[in-house]
mmCIF file of C-alpha atoms and ligand atoms in Angstrom:
data_model
loop_
_atom_site.group_PDB
_atom_site.id
_atom_site.type_symbol
_atom_site.label_atom_id
_atom_site.label_comp_id
_atom_site.label_asym_id
_atom_site.label_seq_id
_atom_site.Cartn_x
_atom_site.Cartn_y
_atom_site.Cartn_z
ATOM 1 C CA MET A 1 0.042 0.184 -0.412
ATOM 2 C CA LYS A 2 1.494 3.693 -0.850
ATOM 3 C CA LEU A 3 0.348 6.282 1.589
ATOM 4 C CA LEU A 4 0.829 9.744 1.165
ATOM 5 C CA VAL A 5 0.650 11.633 4.662
ATOM 6 C CA THR A 6 0.486 15.037 4.137
ATOM 7 C CA GLY A 7 0.803 17.703 7.525
ATOM 8 C CA GLY A 8 3.412 14.516 8.124
ATOM 9 C CA ALA A 9 5.629 17.160 10.443
ATOM 10 C CA GLY A 10 3.494 18.310 12.528
ATOM 11 C CA PHE A 11 2.084 16.850 15.806
ATOM 12 C CA ILE A 12 -0.327 14.265 14.641
ATOM 13 C CA GLY A 13 0.581 13.431 11.746
ATOM 14 C CA SER A 14 4.079 12.155 12.987
ATOM 15 C CA ASN A 15 2.400 10.284 15.242
ATOM 16 C CA PHE A 16 0.455 8.506 12.294
ATOM 17 C CA ILE A 17 3.719 8.047 10.659
ATOM 18 C CA TYR A 18 5.129 6.341 13.251
ATOM 19 C CA TYR A 19 1.813 4.423 13.539
ATOM 20 C CA ILE A 20 2.032 2.851 10.310
ATOM 21 C CA GLN A 21 5.698 1.724 10.630
ATOM 22 C CA LYS A 22 5.519 0.221 13.262
ATOM 23 C CA HIS A 23 2.109 -1.901 11.956
ATOM 24 C CA TYR A 24 2.989 -2.131 8.511
ATOM 25 C CA ASP A 25 5.242 -2.115 5.738
ATOM 26 C CA ASP A 26 3.201 0.585 3.685
ATOM 27 C CA ASP A 27 5.510 2.896 1.357
ATOM 28 C CA ILE A 28 5.159 6.039 2.821
ATOM 29 C CA LEU A 29 5.103 9.808 1.165
ATOM 30 C CA CYS A 30 4.951 12.570 3.804
ATOM 31 C CA MET A 31 4.453 16.156 2.069
ATOM 32 C CA ASP A 32 3.969 18.683 4.565
ATOM 33 C CA ALA A 33 5.184 22.584 3.572
ATOM 34 C CA LEU A 34 6.805 22.997 7.058
ATOM 35 C CA THR A 35 4.999 26.179 8.364
ATOM 36 C CA TYR A 36 6.295 26.573 12.081
ATOM 37 C CA ALA A 37 4.395 23.408 13.211
ATOM 38 C CA GLY A 38 6.084 21.262 10.915
ATOM 39 C CA ASN A 39 9.249 19.878 11.956
ATOM 40 C CA LEU A 40 11.629 17.645 9.885
ATOM 41 C CA GLU A 41 13.913 16.894 13.384
ATOM 42 C CA THR A 42 10.285 15.030 14.937
ATOM 43 C CA LEU A 43 10.955 12.582 11.779
ATOM 44 C CA THR A 44 14.626 11.688 12.116
ATOM 45 C CA ALA A 45 13.647 7.819 13.183
ATOM 46 C CA ALA A 46 11.222 7.572 10.530
ATOM 47 C CA ALA A 47 13.397 8.178 7.941
ATOM 48 C CA LYS A 48 15.625 5.295 8.485
ATOM 49 C CA SER A 49 13.185 2.803 6.963
ATOM 50 C CA PRO A 50 14.110 2.865 3.349
ATOM 51 C CA HIS A 51 9.627 2.805 2.844
ATOM 52 C CA TYR A 52 9.847 6.405 4.211
ATOM 53 C CA SER A 53 10.129 9.332 1.908
ATOM 54 C CA PHE A 54 9.620 13.291 2.361
ATOM 55 C CA VAL A 55 8.055 16.160 0.349
ATOM 56 C CA ARG A 56 8.507 19.621 1.008
ATOM 57 C CA CYS A 57 4.656 21.046 -1.265
ATOM 58 C CA ASP A 58 2.486 22.762 -0.048
ATOM 59 C CA ILE A 59 -0.995 21.826 -0.602
ATOM 60 C CA ALA A 60 -2.597 24.714 -1.862
ATOM 61 C CA ASP A 61 0.058 24.380 -5.072
ATOM 62 C CA ARG A 62 -1.837 23.166 -7.395
ATOM 63 C CA ASP A 63 1.217 22.038 -10.329
ATOM 64 C CA ALA A 64 3.351 21.001 -7.432
ATOM 65 C CA VAL A 65 1.041 18.685 -5.946
ATOM 66 C CA PHE A 66 -0.013 17.486 -8.960
ATOM 67 C CA LYS A 67 3.734 16.658 -9.893
ATOM 68 C CA VAL A 68 4.192 14.888 -6.214
ATOM 69 C CA PHE A 69 0.890 12.221 -7.557
ATOM 70 C CA GLU A 70 2.745 12.090 -10.759
ATOM 71 C CA ALA A 71 5.875 10.438 -9.073
ATOM 72 C CA PHE A 72 4.397 8.645 -6.525
ATOM 73 C CA LYS A 73 0.540 7.723 -7.580
ATOM 74 C CA PRO A 74 -0.394 7.096 -3.913
ATOM 75 C CA ASP A 75 -3.421 4.914 -3.045
ATOM 76 C CA ILE A 76 -4.243 6.287 0.192
ATOM 77 C CA VAL A 77 -4.217 9.859 0.795
ATOM 78 C CA VAL A 78 -4.217 10.572 4.529
ATOM 79 C CA ASN A 79 -5.313 14.710 5.047
ATOM 80 C CA PHE A 80 -3.687 15.907 8.043
ATOM 81 C CA ALA A 81 -2.306 19.622 6.866
ATOM 82 C CA ALA A 82 -3.611 22.315 8.581
ATOM 83 C CA GLU A 83 -3.480 25.331 10.085
ATOM 84 C CA SER A 84 -4.651 23.995 13.651
ATOM 85 C CA HIS A 85 -4.468 27.031 16.343
ATOM 86 C CA VAL A 86 -7.141 28.468 17.367
ATOM 87 C CA ASP A 87 -6.204 31.502 18.488
ATOM 88 C CA ARG A 88 -3.696 32.134 15.359
ATOM 89 C CA SER A 89 -7.315 32.005 13.463
ATOM 90 C CA ILE A 90 -8.434 35.052 14.972
ATOM 91 C CA GLU A 91 -5.338 36.698 14.121
ATOM 92 C CA ASN A 92 -5.139 35.482 10.954
ATOM 93 C CA PRO A 93 -7.826 34.389 9.516
ATOM 94 C CA GLY A 94 -6.999 33.835 5.526
ATOM 95 C CA ILE A 95 -3.833 31.765 5.926
ATOM 96 C CA PHE A 96 -6.908 29.174 7.386
ATOM 97 C CA LEU A 97 -8.811 29.567 4.295
ATOM 98 C CA GLN A 98 -6.121 29.158 2.117
ATOM 99 C CA THR A 99 -4.800 25.888 3.387
ATOM 100 C CA ASN A 100 -7.841 24.322 5.439
ATOM 101 C CA VAL A 101 -10.432 24.373 2.541
ATOM 102 C CA MET A 102 -8.248 25.584 -0.751
ATOM 103 C CA GLY A 103 -5.630 23.254 -0.063
ATOM 104 C CA THR A 104 -7.732 20.198 0.608
ATOM 105 C CA GLN A 105 -9.625 21.366 -3.137
ATOM 106 C CA VAL A 106 -6.771 21.183 -5.180
ATOM 107 C CA LEU A 107 -5.537 17.289 -2.734
ATOM 108 C CA MET A 108 -9.191 15.966 -3.973
ATOM 109 C CA ASP A 109 -8.643 17.395 -7.601
ATOM 110 C CA VAL A 110 -5.530 15.834 -7.988
ATOM 111 C CA CYS A 111 -7.317 12.308 -6.855
ATOM 112 C CA ARG A 112 -9.716 12.612 -8.783
ATOM 113 C CA LYS A 113 -7.255 12.683 -12.124
ATOM 114 C CA TYR A 114 -5.061 9.744 -11.149
ATOM 115 C CA GLY A 115 -7.516 7.788 -9.100
ATOM 116 C CA ILE A 116 -7.656 6.573 -5.302
ATOM 117 C CA LYS A 117 -8.554 4.293 -3.154
ATOM 118 C CA ARG A 118 -9.894 6.765 -0.393
ATOM 119 C CA PHE A 119 -9.021 10.300 0.475
ATOM 120 C CA HIS A 120 -9.330 10.445 4.454
ATOM 121 C CA GLN A 121 -9.713 13.854 5.612
ATOM 122 C CA VAL A 122 -8.479 14.555 9.275
ATOM 123 C CA SER A 123 -11.334 17.047 10.533
ATOM 124 C CA THR A 124 -12.520 18.119 14.003
ATOM 125 C CA ASP A 125 -14.956 17.777 17.177
ATOM 126 C CA GLU A 126 -14.661 21.721 16.822
ATOM 127 C CA VAL A 127 -16.495 22.206 13.485
ATOM 128 C CA TYR A 128 -19.993 20.759 15.848
ATOM 129 C CA GLY A 129 -19.592 24.161 17.775
ATOM 130 C CA ASP A 130 -20.148 23.946 21.470
ATOM 131 C CA LEU A 131 -22.438 21.880 24.095
ATOM 132 C CA PRO A 132 -23.381 24.239 27.340
ATOM 133 C CA LEU A 133 -21.665 23.225 30.401
ATOM 134 C CA ASP A 134 -25.005 22.403 32.547
ATOM 135 C CA ARG A 135 -25.798 20.136 29.908
ATOM 136 C CA PRO A 136 -23.708 17.294 30.526
ATOM 137 C CA ASP A 137 -25.775 14.814 28.703
ATOM 138 C CA LEU A 138 -25.748 16.453 25.690
ATOM 139 C CA PHE A 139 -22.905 14.575 23.032
ATOM 140 C CA PHE A 140 -21.618 15.258 19.437
ATOM 141 C CA THR A 141 -23.007 12.738 17.101
ATOM 142 C CA GLU A 142 -22.114 12.425 13.495
ATOM 143 C CA SER A 143 -25.549 14.066 12.685
ATOM 144 C CA THR A 144 -24.747 17.039 15.207
ATOM 145 C CA PRO A 145 -25.560 20.258 12.778
ATOM 146 C CA LEU A 146 -22.521 21.891 11.554
ATOM 147 C CA HIS A 147 -22.477 25.109 14.033
ATOM 148 C CA THR A 148 -19.029 26.660 14.353
ATOM 149 C CA SER A 149 -17.464 29.174 16.317
ATOM 150 C CA SER A 150 -14.101 30.407 14.921
ATOM 151 C CA PRO A 151 -12.138 30.853 11.418
ATOM 152 C CA TYR A 152 -10.507 27.634 12.332
ATOM 153 C CA SER A 153 -13.452 25.037 12.719
ATOM 154 C CA ALA A 154 -15.775 27.467 9.847
ATOM 155 C CA SER A 155 -12.443 26.264 7.655
ATOM 156 C CA LYS A 156 -12.365 22.667 8.751
ATOM 157 C CA ALA A 157 -16.356 22.816 8.301
ATOM 158 C CA ALA A 158 -16.019 24.232 5.349
ATOM 159 C CA ALA A 159 -13.521 21.526 4.001
ATOM 160 C CA ASP A 160 -16.026 18.659 5.260
ATOM 161 C CA LEU A 161 -18.833 20.035 3.225
ATOM 162 C CA LEU A 162 -16.278 20.421 0.246
ATOM 163 C CA VAL A 163 -15.456 16.689 0.784
ATOM 164 C CA LEU A 164 -18.563 15.559 1.008
ATOM 165 C CA ALA A 165 -19.552 16.965 -2.480
ATOM 166 C CA TYR A 166 -16.970 15.426 -4.269
ATOM 167 C CA HIS A 167 -18.009 11.738 -2.695
ATOM 168 C CA ARG A 168 -21.550 13.046 -4.119
ATOM 169 C CA THR A 169 -20.674 14.732 -7.202
ATOM 170 C CA TYR A 170 -17.481 12.818 -7.832
ATOM 171 C CA ASP A 171 -17.999 9.574 -7.071
ATOM 172 C CA LEU A 172 -14.561 10.512 -4.644
ATOM 173 C CA PRO A 173 -13.999 7.380 -2.205
ATOM 174 C CA VAL A 174 -13.814 9.706 0.727
ATOM 175 C CA THR A 175 -14.114 9.539 4.870
ATOM 176 C CA ILE A 176 -13.983 12.206 7.188
ATOM 177 C CA SER A 177 -12.885 11.993 10.647
ATOM 178 C CA ARG A 178 -13.905 14.437 13.809
ATOM 179 C CA CYS A 179 -11.556 13.762 16.392
ATOM 180 C CA SER A 180 -12.011 15.345 20.432
ATOM 181 C CA ASN A 181 -8.099 16.972 21.867
ATOM 182 C CA ASN A 182 -5.068 15.146 21.261
ATOM 183 C CA TYR A 183 -1.943 15.249 23.367
ATOM 184 C CA GLY A 184 1.095 13.229 23.407
ATOM 185 C CA PRO A 185 4.463 13.669 22.421
ATOM 186 C CA TYR A 186 5.456 16.142 19.508
ATOM 187 C CA GLN A 187 2.463 18.461 19.999
ATOM 188 C CA PHE A 188 3.551 21.983 19.445
ATOM 189 C CA PRO A 189 3.687 24.456 22.610
ATOM 190 C CA GLU A 190 1.006 27.183 21.872
ATOM 191 C CA LYS A 191 -1.303 24.037 22.606
ATOM 192 C CA LEU A 192 -2.592 24.282 26.255
ATOM 193 C CA ILE A 193 -0.828 21.127 27.704
ATOM 194 C CA PRO A 194 2.235 21.561 26.012
ATOM 195 C CA LEU A 195 2.711 25.063 26.522
ATOM 196 C CA MET A 196 1.392 24.746 30.688
ATOM 197 C CA ILE A 197 4.403 21.970 30.884
ATOM 198 C CA ALA A 198 6.836 24.242 28.662
ATOM 199 C CA ASN A 199 5.931 26.558 31.245
ATOM 200 C CA CYS A 200 6.050 25.029 34.180
ATOM 201 C CA LEU A 201 9.037 23.530 33.686
ATOM 202 C CA ASN A 202 10.199 27.209 32.705
ATOM 203 C CA ASP A 203 8.953 28.839 35.851
ATOM 204 C CA LYS A 204 6.900 30.860 34.002
ATOM 205 C CA GLN A 205 3.413 32.371 34.179
ATOM 206 C CA LEU A 206 0.670 29.788 33.476
ATOM 207 C CA PRO A 207 -1.851 31.789 31.271
ATOM 208 C CA VAL A 208 -4.948 30.485 31.610
ATOM 209 C CA TYR A 209 -8.253 31.979 29.754
ATOM 210 C CA GLY A 210 -11.262 33.273 31.261
ATOM 211 C CA LYS A 211 -11.980 31.591 34.886
ATOM 212 C CA GLY A 212 -10.569 27.606 33.282
ATOM 213 C CA LEU A 213 -13.702 26.370 33.238
ATOM 214 C CA ASN A 214 -13.861 25.489 29.414
ATOM 215 C CA VAL A 215 -14.147 21.678 29.416
ATOM 216 C CA ARG A 216 -12.270 19.625 26.713
ATOM 217 C CA ASP A 217 -12.480 16.296 25.999
ATOM 218 C CA TRP A 218 -8.762 14.531 26.280
ATOM 219 C CA LEU A 219 -7.758 11.259 23.664
ATOM 220 C CA TYR A 220 -4.119 10.013 23.608
ATOM 221 C CA VAL A 221 -3.049 10.611 20.382
ATOM 222 C CA GLU A 222 -1.732 7.421 19.672
ATOM 223 C CA ASP A 223 -5.139 6.122 19.550
ATOM 224 C CA HIS A 224 -6.440 9.078 17.670
ATOM 225 C CA CYS A 225 -3.928 7.301 15.165
ATOM 226 C CA LYS A 226 -5.490 4.038 15.338
ATOM 227 C CA ALA A 227 -9.037 5.265 14.704
ATOM 228 C CA ILE A 228 -7.730 6.779 11.856
ATOM 229 C CA ASP A 229 -6.494 3.383 10.574
ATOM 230 C CA LEU A 230 -9.229 1.610 11.267
ATOM 231 C CA ILE A 231 -11.482 4.316 9.249
ATOM 232 C CA ILE A 232 -8.859 4.002 6.272
ATOM 233 C CA ARG A 233 -8.503 0.613 5.726
ATOM 234 C CA LYS A 234 -12.325 -0.125 7.144
ATOM 235 C CA GLY A 235 -14.341 2.713 7.069
ATOM 236 C CA LYS A 236 -17.530 2.955 4.640
ATOM 237 C CA VAL A 237 -16.981 5.327 1.945
ATOM 238 C CA GLY A 238 -18.913 8.321 2.451
ATOM 239 C CA GLU A 239 -18.980 8.495 6.126
ATOM 240 C CA VAL A 240 -18.193 10.216 9.138
ATOM 241 C CA TYR A 241 -16.631 9.018 12.035
ATOM 242 C CA ASN A 242 -16.579 10.708 15.431
ATOM 243 C CA ILE A 243 -13.410 9.884 17.373
ATOM 244 C CA GLY A 244 -12.979 10.562 20.890
ATOM 245 C CA GLY A 245 -12.552 8.601 24.399
ATOM 246 C CA HIS A 246 -15.432 10.402 26.987
ATOM 247 C CA ASN A 247 -12.352 11.839 28.410
ATOM 248 C CA GLU A 248 -13.599 15.340 29.497
ATOM 249 C CA MET A 249 -11.711 17.906 32.118
ATOM 250 C CA ALA A 250 -11.583 21.798 32.437
ATOM 251 C CA ASN A 251 -8.971 23.348 31.197
ATOM 252 C CA ILE A 252 -7.985 24.733 35.489
ATOM 253 C CA ASP A 253 -7.916 20.902 36.481
ATOM 254 C CA ILE A 254 -5.731 20.128 33.681
ATOM 255 C CA VAL A 255 -3.229 23.094 34.488
ATOM 256 C CA LYS A 256 -3.297 21.826 38.412
ATOM 257 C CA LEU A 257 -2.995 18.845 37.605
ATOM 258 C CA ILE A 258 0.713 18.885 35.483
ATOM 259 C CA ILE A 259 1.466 21.671 38.630
ATOM 260 C CA LYS A 260 1.004 18.781 40.687
ATOM 261 C CA THR A 261 3.289 16.523 38.266
ATOM 262 C CA LEU A 262 6.152 18.977 38.264
ATOM 263 C CA GLY A 263 6.648 19.638 41.771
ATOM 264 C CA LYS A 264 5.603 23.612 41.567
ATOM 265 C CA SER A 265 3.282 25.962 42.850
ATOM 266 C CA GLU A 266 -0.406 27.295 41.548
ATOM 267 C CA ASP A 267 1.310 30.537 42.366
ATOM 268 C CA LEU A 268 1.602 30.414 38.468
ATOM 269 C CA ILE A 269 -1.767 30.177 37.442
ATOM 270 C CA THR A 270 -2.383 33.654 35.670
ATOM 271 C CA PHE A 271 -6.191 34.269 35.049
ATOM 272 C CA VAL A 272 -5.875 36.270 31.649
ATOM 273 C CA THR A 273 -8.866 37.380 29.243
ATOM 274 C CA ASP A 274 -10.372 35.255 27.541
ATOM 275 C CA ARG A 275 -10.395 34.174 23.819
ATOM 276 C CA LYS A 276 -12.924 35.413 21.379
ATOM 277 C CA GLY A 277 -15.761 33.063 20.679
ATOM 278 C CA HIS A 278 -14.036 30.822 23.447
ATOM 279 C CA ASP A 279 -16.142 27.647 22.924
ATOM 280 C CA LEU A 280 -17.382 26.306 26.750
ATOM 281 C CA ARG A 281 -17.321 22.370 26.151
ATOM 282 C CA TYR A 282 -16.723 19.611 23.899
ATOM 283 C CA ALA A 283 -17.608 16.227 23.975
ATOM 284 C CA ILE A 284 -17.613 13.162 21.725
ATOM 285 C CA ASP A 285 -20.368 10.331 21.116
ATOM 286 C CA PRO A 286 -17.506 7.315 19.953
ATOM 287 C CA ALA A 287 -20.945 4.770 19.260
ATOM 288 C CA LYS A 288 -20.312 4.547 16.038
ATOM 289 C CA ILE A 289 -16.075 4.044 15.193
ATOM 290 C CA LYS A 290 -16.983 1.547 18.333
ATOM 291 C CA ALA A 291 -20.178 -0.504 16.858
ATOM 292 C CA GLU A 292 -18.699 -0.339 13.302
ATOM 293 C CA LEU A 293 -14.871 -0.662 13.533
ATOM 294 C CA GLY A 294 -14.456 -1.901 17.316
ATOM 295 C CA TRP A 295 -12.155 0.897 17.710
ATOM 296 C CA GLU A 296 -11.377 1.656 22.090
ATOM 297 C CA PRO A 297 -9.054 3.986 23.147
ATOM 298 C CA GLU A 298 -6.461 2.088 24.826
ATOM 299 C CA THR A 299 -4.378 5.064 26.933
ATOM 300 C CA MET A 300 -6.759 6.702 29.950
ATOM 301 C CA PHE A 301 -6.118 9.574 30.871
ATOM 302 C CA ALA A 302 -3.963 8.840 33.672
ATOM 303 C CA ASP A 303 -1.370 7.496 31.923
ATOM 304 C CA GLY A 304 -1.734 9.713 28.653
ATOM 305 C CA ILE A 305 -0.365 12.644 30.979
ATOM 306 C CA LYS A 306 2.183 11.105 32.297
ATOM 307 C CA LEU A 307 3.949 9.566 29.467
ATOM 308 C CA THR A 308 2.953 13.331 27.474
ATOM 309 C CA ILE A 309 4.621 14.927 30.776
ATOM 310 C CA ASP A 310 7.933 12.292 30.469
ATOM 311 C CA TRP A 311 8.306 12.691 26.509
ATOM 312 C CA TYR A 312 8.657 16.463 27.212
ATOM 313 C CA LEU A 313 10.794 15.819 30.274
ATOM 314 C CA GLU A 314 13.094 13.589 28.142
ATOM 315 C CA ASN A 315 12.804 15.820 24.896
ATOM 316 C CA ARG A 316 13.648 19.269 26.105
ATOM 317 C CA PRO A 317 16.286 20.191 23.051
ATOM 318 C CA TRP A 318 12.858 19.653 20.745
ATOM 319 C CA TRP A 319 10.494 21.892 22.918
ATOM 320 C CA GLU A 320 13.327 24.043 23.660
ATOM 321 C CA ARG A 321 15.112 25.206 20.158
ATOM 322 C CA ILE A 322 11.020 26.257 19.387
ATOM 323 C CA VAL A 323 10.488 28.266 22.447
ATOM 324 C CA SER A 324 13.842 29.705 22.099
ATOM 325 C CA GLY A 325 13.093 30.478 17.916
ATOM 326 C CA GLU A 326 10.682 33.241 15.951
ATOM 327 C CA TYR A 327 7.786 31.326 18.662
ATOM 328 C CA ARG A 328 8.947 33.662 21.191
ATOM 329 C CA GLU A 329 7.768 36.825 19.158
ATOM 330 C CA TYR A 330 4.107 35.463 18.989
ATOM 331 C CA TYR A 331 4.211 34.444 22.800
ATOM 332 C CA GLU A 332 4.868 37.724 23.476
ATOM 333 C CA LYS A 333 2.172 38.855 21.128
ATOM 334 C CA MET A 334 -0.595 37.023 22.441
ATOM 335 C CA TYR A 335 0.316 36.858 26.224
ATOM 336 C CA GLY A 336 1.890 40.000 26.279
ATOM 337 C CA ASN A 337 -0.427 42.332 27.466
ATOM 338 C CA ARG A 338 -2.977 40.086 27.895
HETATM 339 P P1 NAD B 401 0.047 20.901 13.453
HETATM 340 O O1 NAD B 401 -0.323 22.710 13.592
HETATM 341 O O2 NAD B 401 1.044 20.323 15.121
HETATM 342 O O3 NAD B 401 0.682 20.531 12.487
HETATM 343 C C1 NAD B 401 -0.343 20.640 11.320
HETATM 344 C C2 NAD B 401 1.047 20.378 9.336
HETATM 345 O O4 NAD B 401 0.402 20.550 8.586
HETATM 346 C C3 NAD B 401 2.603 20.929 10.184
HETATM 347 O O5 NAD B 401 3.611 19.724 9.639
HETATM 348 C C4 NAD B 401 2.532 22.021 8.346
HETATM 349 O O6 NAD B 401 3.700 22.138 8.468
HETATM 350 C C5 NAD B 401 1.702 21.284 7.950
HETATM 351 N N1 NAD B 401 0.926 22.003 6.626
HETATM 352 C C6 NAD B 401 -0.236 23.358 7.406
HETATM 353 N N2 NAD B 401 -0.179 24.169 6.052
HETATM 354 C C7 NAD B 401 0.101 23.480 4.994
HETATM 355 C C8 NAD B 401 0.020 23.416 4.080
HETATM 356 N N3 NAD B 401 -0.473 24.556 3.212
HETATM 357 N N4 NAD B 401 0.739 21.941 3.259
HETATM 358 C C9 NAD B 401 1.183 21.631 3.211
HETATM 359 N N5 NAD B 401 1.368 21.189 4.648
HETATM 360 C C10 NAD B 401 0.931 22.080 5.686
HETATM 361 O O7 NAD B 401 -1.565 20.270 13.614
HETATM 362 P P2 NAD B 401 -2.199 18.671 14.305
HETATM 363 O O8 NAD B 401 -2.627 19.151 15.284
HETATM 364 O O9 NAD B 401 -1.293 17.868 14.008
HETATM 365 O O10 NAD B 401 -3.451 18.494 13.749
HETATM 366 C C11 NAD B 401 -3.445 18.168 12.484
HETATM 367 C C12 NAD B 401 -4.758 17.835 12.295
HETATM 368 O O11 NAD B 401 -6.041 17.287 13.126
HETATM 369 C C13 NAD B 401 -5.136 18.845 11.706
HETATM 370 O O12 NAD B 401 -6.137 19.103 9.984
HETATM 371 C C14 NAD B 401 -6.236 19.364 12.601
HETATM 372 O O13 NAD B 401 -7.199 20.683 12.265
HETATM 373 C C15 NAD B 401 -6.611 18.100 12.939
HETATM 374 N N6 NAD B 401 -7.160 17.624 14.560
HETATM 375 C C16 NAD B 401 -6.435 18.167 15.135
HETATM 376 C C17 NAD B 401 -6.499 18.433 16.731
HETATM 377 C C18 NAD B 401 -5.876 18.319 17.824
HETATM 378 O O14 NAD B 401 -6.109 18.261 19.332
HETATM 379 N N7 NAD B 401 -4.471 18.643 17.817
HETATM 380 C C19 NAD B 401 -8.289 17.247 17.318
HETATM 381 C C20 NAD B 401 -8.801 16.898 16.058
HETATM 382 C C21 NAD B 401 -7.885 17.339 14.758
HETATM 383 O O1 DAU B 402 -11.108 20.183 19.282
HETATM 384 C C1 DAU B 402 -10.192 19.816 18.683
HETATM 385 C C2 DAU B 402 -9.096 20.865 18.337
HETATM 386 O O2 DAU B 402 -8.532 21.031 19.611
HETATM 387 C C3 DAU B 402 -8.648 20.673 17.145
HETATM 388 O O3 DAU B 402 -9.096 21.236 16.242
HETATM 389 C C4 DAU B 402 -7.326 21.957 17.393
HETATM 390 O O4 DAU B 402 -6.827 21.965 16.360
HETATM 391 C C5 DAU B 402 -6.729 22.124 18.374
HETATM 392 O O5 DAU B 402 -5.913 23.250 18.437
HETATM 393 C C6 DAU B 402 -7.841 21.996 19.817
HETATM 394 O O6 DAU B 402 -8.186 23.168 19.559
HETATM 395 P P1 DAU B 402 -8.661 24.039 21.419
HETATM 396 O O7 DAU B 402 -8.528 25.342 21.249
HETATM 397 O O8 DAU B 402 -9.463 22.972 22.514
HETATM 398 O O9 DAU B 402 -6.570 23.514 22.090
HETATM 399 P P2 DAU B 402 -5.925 24.368 22.066
HETATM 400 O O10 DAU B 402 -5.517 23.484 23.062
HETATM 401 O O11 DAU B 402 -5.829 25.706 21.762
HETATM 402 O O12 DAU B 402 -7.061 24.815 23.603
HETATM 403 C C7 DAU B 402 -7.809 24.424 25.029
HETATM 404 C C8 DAU B 402 -8.342 25.152 25.486
HETATM 405 O O13 DAU B 402 -7.109 25.664 26.933
HETATM 406 C C9 DAU B 402 -8.928 25.720 24.816
HETATM 407 O O14 DAU B 402 -10.352 26.033 26.110
HETATM 408 C C10 DAU B 402 -8.883 27.359 25.622
HETATM 409 C C11 DAU B 402 -7.454 27.467 26.873
HETATM 410 N N1 DAU B 402 -6.095 28.121 27.004
HETATM 411 C C12 DAU B 402 -5.233 27.538 25.460
HETATM 412 C C13 DAU B 402 -4.289 28.195 25.764
HETATM 413 C C14 DAU B 402 -3.282 28.009 24.219
HETATM 414 C C15 DAU B 402 -6.166 28.741 27.665
HETATM 415 O O15 DAU B 402 -6.426 28.534 28.895
HETATM 416 N N2 DAU B 402 -4.721 28.734 27.713
HETATM 417 C C16 DAU B 402 -3.884 28.925 26.951
HETATM 418 O O16 DAU B 402 -2.561 29.436 26.916
#
């Protein structure tokens, strides 16, 4: 099998490449534009395999993408490539539309031209908007209406609709997965968990938005990779699958857990101005993927967060190089006057 993994130099894409290498001998081509979020250092071990190759390419660059397909002719495309950070989308929405919507269109056009066994779109639970904090009985199912809050989630929802349109109109064999918040190794330290770990280790303030009561449904990244693997091999064409492990936690509780695990003081917590349009609660109902594909999450949060904190402790150079680079300017801009 020949797999094209777009966005493979990012957090989930790189974990997916390692997951595939662990379980199969598939040929993998990682295609990534290497934006601020893409890091080839993450793939150093993967690149030792003779079944792995890399090409730097923007998914929205039509000519370049067609050339890559002409040379590689994948059986399956898994599209992780995206601008993925909500806060950045609030600052600068344009690039989110360009990559997340137009880029997805280019990929599907090239799949139509060369033929494909499967185009898999990695989407997000954020396309459903949010749920109220006082209704723990409510969950997102695959038929929950799309109702987005941020430019990021709007761009992901637009892409989902386009993917389903290419299936219905052109019979493109697509699947979509909508997963809850991931955590684990190689996550860029602009996202809540790695940011809090890195700041804690550097004895820096921990910026919690609003009162820290917003709830996210956390899943260990390897469980997400396993679900995508099941969907591309056994999932039904044209279908959407929700992925989540019923692990809802308020942000403040996550931050306190990280502080406690690292033996730091809660005085580091700083409540800062809330995110604009901040979604209150995400909660996925994963009944469909469990019933149809037998997927179950394997890593419970207590174990996963320990693995993750240990990984950031053992791989300081990986994230310190990021924190000391141009990311510092971004950090100053986002948090300087908050
Ligand atoms: P990430 O920001 O860590 O990585 C994104 C990768 O895409 C980077 O390697 C970047 O260089 C690459 N990229 C960006 N623009 C590109 C372009 N135009 N062409 C080619 N490559 C480009 O993101 P992530 O957290 O790994 O998320 C991966 C996917 O999973 C995204 O589609 C995101 O919407 C989705 N998702 C993420 C989460 C989560 O919790 N992180 C949860 C559900 C779904
Ligand atoms: O639900 C899936 C989504 O999860 C993915 O589609 C996105 O790509 C991914 O970035 C993530 O989005 P969130 O906005 O939920 O993740 P983030 O880590 O940015 O924030 C998690 C929560 O923590 C959110 O309620 C905002 C809050 N937060 C975040 C940061 C960065 C803080 O309180 N302080 C912070 O500094």
